[in-house]
Structures are given as C-alpha cells and as structure tokens.
Amino acid sequence: MNVDETPLPGIGVRKEITTASGRRIGIVSQRDGQTELIVSRHDDPDAAMASIPLTVDEAATLGNLLGAPRLVAQLNDEHRDLPGVNTRQFLIETGSRFDGLTLGDTEMRTKTGVSLVAIIRAGTVSPSPNPDFGLLGGDLLVAVGTTKGLDAAAGILQQG
C-alpha cells in the first residue's frame, strides 16, 4: 500500500492512503506535535471532509487499535490447530488502576494462566514483555490463553 506524504509548509506533514473503495484517509502531523485524523474529499484530496484533532494518547491508542488486529489475526492463525488456545487484546485505559504500574503488578499470569505475548504502544510492538514492563494508558496487551483464562484476565484489568 502506498502512503502519500505531502509537506505542508509552516504546518507539518500530511500522510494519506487511498482505500480500496477510493477514499483517502490519513493524518496531519503538525510541527507543534498535534495530530489530526483526516478524511479527504473523493474529488479533491486537498479538501478535508472531516478533520478530528487527537491528543497524543488518542493518536497512540488509535494506532494500537489499527495495528493490533493484524498481530492478533496472525496469532489466531498460528494457534488454529491448538484447540482451546485463543488470542485476545486488552486496552489499558488512561487513568485505570494499572496505568503506570508494571505488568507483574497485574498478577495476570499467576491468577489466570494467560500469557501476554506482546504489548503494542504507539504502533510499536514489544514482544514477550517481562513482569517489570511498565504499563501506560493506551497500551494494548495481546494475550494467549483459554477462554476462561482470558475472561478472568479481562476482569482483572477492568476491576483491578
């Protein structure tokens, strides 16, 4: 897939893709660090139909949400022949009990038997995180385990 990158003098850079349906979507990374999600008009790529300002946390979380399905699909594919093994993703909410704590603080492996195989932060994958990995709001945890274990892991992250 091609990413069209357009310098915006005095503003920053616009990066867009054209979807299979012909829609143009992308981001504007401004020089001051701000990010905007944009949807350009079909007939005029320089005119935005929608422009949504995103905070740093929102941009990172959106990047994680968009990137994680590929990783989860790959893991599901690899575990397809292993009955009872499932893959699920969990979002660490900003301000949640575990925002700022370590992975070990969740006691997820001990209490549920679930293995965290990766943490996605701002589009970057950290494979096989160890217990002292610091969690931040917006992190997306990719876990492998039984349905029962994954449900219990979700409960831990939601309720502490």
mmCIF file of C-alpha atoms in Angstrom:
data_model
loop_
_atom_site.group_PDB
_atom_site.id
_atom_site.type_symbol
_atom_site.label_atom_id
_atom_site.label_comp_id
_atom_site.label_asym_id
_atom_site.label_seq_id
_atom_site.Cartn_x
_atom_site.Cartn_y
_atom_site.Cartn_z
ATOM 1 C CA MET A 1 0.000 0.000 0.000
ATOM 2 C CA ASN A 2 1.318 3.431 -0.906
ATOM 3 C CA VAL A 3 1.433 6.228 1.634
ATOM 4 C CA ASP A 4 1.249 9.656 0.029
ATOM 5 C CA GLU A 5 3.295 12.126 2.046
ATOM 6 C CA THR A 6 2.771 15.832 1.424
ATOM 7 C CA PRO A 7 4.806 18.552 3.144
ATOM 8 C CA LEU A 8 2.589 21.361 4.444
ATOM 9 C CA PRO A 9 4.899 24.399 4.707
ATOM 10 C CA GLY A 10 4.611 26.050 8.095
ATOM 11 C CA ILE A 11 2.198 23.377 9.331
ATOM 12 C CA GLY A 12 3.749 19.909 9.172
ATOM 13 C CA VAL A 13 3.202 16.803 7.041
ATOM 14 C CA ARG A 14 0.089 15.110 5.667
ATOM 15 C CA LYS A 15 0.241 11.323 5.198
ATOM 16 C CA GLU A 16 -2.621 9.584 3.448
ATOM 17 C CA ILE A 17 -3.609 6.278 1.936
ATOM 18 C CA THR A 18 -6.253 5.552 -0.645
ATOM 19 C CA THR A 19 -8.516 2.695 0.407
ATOM 20 C CA ALA A 20 -9.796 0.017 -1.953
ATOM 21 C CA SER A 21 -13.083 1.940 -2.151
ATOM 22 C CA GLY A 22 -11.226 5.067 -3.295
ATOM 23 C CA ARG A 23 -11.500 7.003 0.000
ATOM 24 C CA ARG A 24 -8.482 8.986 1.158
ATOM 25 C CA ILE A 25 -7.749 8.849 4.888
ATOM 26 C CA GLY A 26 -4.717 9.907 6.828
ATOM 27 C CA ILE A 27 -3.163 12.142 9.402
ATOM 28 C CA VAL A 28 -1.672 15.588 9.583
ATOM 29 C CA SER A 29 1.332 15.674 11.902
ATOM 30 C CA GLN A 30 1.752 19.302 12.848
ATOM 31 C CA ARG A 31 5.069 20.897 13.750
ATOM 32 C CA ASP A 32 3.778 21.692 17.247
ATOM 33 C CA GLY A 33 3.202 17.968 17.936
ATOM 34 C CA GLN A 34 -0.546 17.970 17.344
ATOM 35 C CA THR A 35 -2.104 15.228 15.209
ATOM 36 C CA GLU A 36 -5.301 15.321 13.178
ATOM 37 C CA LEU A 37 -7.131 12.389 11.663
ATOM 38 C CA ILE A 38 -8.421 13.449 8.235
ATOM 39 C CA VAL A 39 -10.767 12.137 5.595
ATOM 40 C CA SER A 40 -10.262 13.927 2.296
ATOM 41 C CA ARG A 41 -12.910 14.610 -0.287
ATOM 42 C CA HIS A 42 -13.031 11.987 -3.004
ATOM 43 C CA ASP A 43 -12.913 14.559 -5.803
ATOM 44 C CA ASP A 44 -10.394 16.920 -4.143
ATOM 45 C CA PRO A 45 -7.627 15.415 -1.987
ATOM 46 C CA ASP A 46 -6.700 18.884 -0.718
ATOM 47 C CA ALA A 47 -10.151 19.393 0.829
ATOM 48 C CA ALA A 48 -10.950 17.577 4.053
ATOM 49 C CA MET A 49 -14.443 16.211 4.634
ATOM 50 C CA ALA A 50 -13.534 15.585 8.260
ATOM 51 C CA SER A 51 -10.689 16.672 10.489
ATOM 52 C CA ILE A 52 -10.522 15.296 14.022
ATOM 53 C CA PRO A 53 -7.858 16.636 16.405
ATOM 54 C CA LEU A 54 -6.303 13.872 18.513
ATOM 55 C CA THR A 55 -4.372 14.081 21.751
ATOM 56 C CA VAL A 56 -1.103 12.165 21.962
ATOM 57 C CA ASP A 57 -2.860 9.410 23.933
ATOM 58 C CA GLU A 58 -5.744 9.245 21.463
ATOM 59 C CA ALA A 59 -3.390 9.031 18.478
ATOM 60 C CA ALA A 60 -1.341 6.295 20.168
ATOM 61 C CA THR A 61 -4.440 4.337 21.124
ATOM 62 C CA LEU A 62 -5.891 4.639 17.621
ATOM 63 C CA GLY A 63 -2.585 3.428 16.183
ATOM 64 C CA ASN A 64 -2.654 0.472 18.549
ATOM 65 C CA LEU A 65 -6.248 -0.361 17.686
ATOM 66 C CA LEU A 66 -5.492 -0.300 13.986
ATOM 67 C CA GLY A 67 -2.247 -2.282 14.264
ATOM 68 C CA ALA A 68 -3.267 -4.921 16.757
ATOM 69 C CA PRO A 69 -5.796 -6.814 14.598
ATOM 70 C CA ARG A 70 -3.020 -7.868 12.216
ATOM 71 C CA LEU A 71 -0.957 -9.290 15.081
ATOM 72 C CA VAL A 72 -3.985 -10.951 16.678
ATOM 73 C CA ALA A 73 -5.022 -12.454 13.322
ATOM 74 C CA GLN A 74 -1.530 -13.857 12.828
ATOM 75 C CA LEU A 75 -1.522 -15.380 16.315
ATOM 76 C CA ASN A 76 -5.011 -16.814 15.828
ATOM 77 C CA ASP A 77 -3.853 -18.350 12.567
ATOM 78 C CA GLU A 78 -0.834 -19.908 14.259
ATOM 79 C CA HIS A 79 -2.995 -21.322 17.091
ATOM 80 C CA ARG A 80 -5.794 -22.554 14.840
ATOM 81 C CA ASP A 81 -4.755 -26.197 15.205
ATOM 82 C CA LEU A 82 -4.480 -25.950 19.007
ATOM 83 C CA PRO A 83 -7.949 -26.498 20.460
ATOM 84 C CA GLY A 84 -8.717 -24.315 23.454
ATOM 85 C CA VAL A 85 -5.999 -21.747 22.734
ATOM 86 C CA ASN A 86 -7.350 -18.270 21.973
ATOM 87 C CA THR A 87 -5.904 -14.817 21.445
ATOM 88 C CA ARG A 88 -7.429 -11.616 22.760
ATOM 89 C CA GLN A 89 -6.391 -7.996 23.133
ATOM 90 C CA PHE A 90 -6.927 -5.752 26.135
ATOM 91 C CA LEU A 91 -6.642 -1.968 26.324
ATOM 92 C CA ILE A 92 -5.094 -0.296 29.355
ATOM 93 C CA GLU A 93 -7.326 2.725 29.871
ATOM 94 C CA THR A 94 -5.667 6.029 30.708
ATOM 95 C CA GLY A 95 -6.159 6.600 34.420
ATOM 96 C CA SER A 96 -7.029 2.968 35.131
ATOM 97 C CA ARG A 97 -5.622 1.172 38.150
ATOM 98 C CA PHE A 98 -2.767 -0.333 36.097
ATOM 99 C CA ASP A 99 -1.806 2.868 34.218
ATOM 100 C CA GLY A 100 1.732 3.497 35.494
ATOM 101 C CA LEU A 101 2.198 0.090 37.159
ATOM 102 C CA THR A 102 4.114 -2.912 35.847
ATOM 103 C CA LEU A 103 2.839 -5.966 34.052
ATOM 104 C CA GLY A 104 3.769 -8.030 37.124
ATOM 105 C CA ASP A 105 1.505 -5.839 39.249
ATOM 106 C CA THR A 106 -1.494 -7.273 37.367
ATOM 107 C CA GLU A 107 -0.617 -10.811 38.537
ATOM 108 C CA MET A 108 -2.403 -11.883 35.374
ATOM 109 C CA ARG A 109 -0.229 -14.915 34.594
ATOM 110 C CA THR A 110 -0.364 -16.190 38.178
ATOM 111 C CA LYS A 111 -4.116 -15.697 38.619
ATOM 112 C CA THR A 112 -5.352 -16.728 35.158
ATOM 113 C CA GLY A 113 -2.651 -18.759 33.371
ATOM 114 C CA VAL A 114 -2.869 -16.285 30.480
ATOM 115 C CA SER A 115 0.357 -15.357 28.706
ATOM 116 C CA LEU A 116 0.940 -11.847 27.423
ATOM 117 C CA VAL A 117 2.745 -12.260 24.130
ATOM 118 C CA ALA A 118 3.073 -8.589 23.188
ATOM 119 C CA ILE A 119 2.288 -5.043 24.198
ATOM 120 C CA ILE A 120 1.592 -2.503 21.496
ATOM 121 C CA ARG A 121 2.348 1.123 22.339
ATOM 122 C CA ALA A 122 2.089 3.949 19.819
ATOM 123 C CA GLY A 123 2.257 1.435 16.972
ATOM 124 C CA THR A 124 5.409 -0.246 18.314
ATOM 125 C CA VAL A 125 5.225 -3.905 19.306
ATOM 126 C CA SER A 126 7.104 -5.085 22.393
ATOM 127 C CA PRO A 127 7.143 -8.888 22.128
ATOM 128 C CA SER A 128 7.318 -11.170 25.170
ATOM 129 C CA PRO A 129 7.194 -8.417 27.797
ATOM 130 C CA ASN A 130 8.695 -9.301 31.174
ATOM 131 C CA PRO A 131 6.972 -8.660 34.537
ATOM 132 C CA ASP A 132 8.775 -5.340 35.101
ATOM 133 C CA PHE A 133 7.434 -3.878 31.821
ATOM 134 C CA GLY A 134 5.773 -0.565 32.722
ATOM 135 C CA LEU A 135 2.185 -0.197 31.549
ATOM 136 C CA LEU A 136 0.747 3.075 30.299
ATOM 137 C CA GLY A 137 -2.727 4.204 29.346
ATOM 138 C CA GLY A 138 -3.313 3.426 25.684
ATOM 139 C CA ASP A 139 -1.205 0.241 25.747
ATOM 140 C CA LEU A 140 -2.795 -2.704 24.006
ATOM 141 C CA LEU A 141 -1.979 -6.067 25.570
ATOM 142 C CA VAL A 142 -2.077 -9.145 23.347
ATOM 143 C CA ALA A 143 -2.762 -12.285 25.360
ATOM 144 C CA VAL A 144 -2.982 -16.012 24.661
ATOM 145 C CA GLY A 145 -4.885 -18.487 26.825
ATOM 146 C CA THR A 146 -8.089 -20.390 27.360
ATOM 147 C CA THR A 147 -11.425 -18.640 27.048
ATOM 148 C CA LYS A 148 -11.906 -18.937 30.807
ATOM 149 C CA GLY A 149 -8.439 -17.514 31.489
ATOM 150 C CA LEU A 150 -8.905 -14.639 29.036
ATOM 151 C CA ASP A 151 -12.262 -13.779 30.602
ATOM 152 C CA ALA A 152 -10.595 -13.731 34.035
ATOM 153 C CA ALA A 153 -7.778 -11.544 32.670
ATOM 154 C CA ALA A 154 -10.370 -9.091 31.328
ATOM 155 C CA GLY A 155 -11.943 -8.980 34.790
ATOM 156 C CA ILE A 156 -8.607 -8.203 36.429
ATOM 157 C CA LEU A 157 -7.908 -5.347 34.032
ATOM 158 C CA GLN A 158 -11.418 -3.914 34.311
ATOM 159 C CA GLN A 159 -11.898 -4.234 38.046
ATOM 160 C CA GLY A 160 -8.366 -4.445 39.410
#
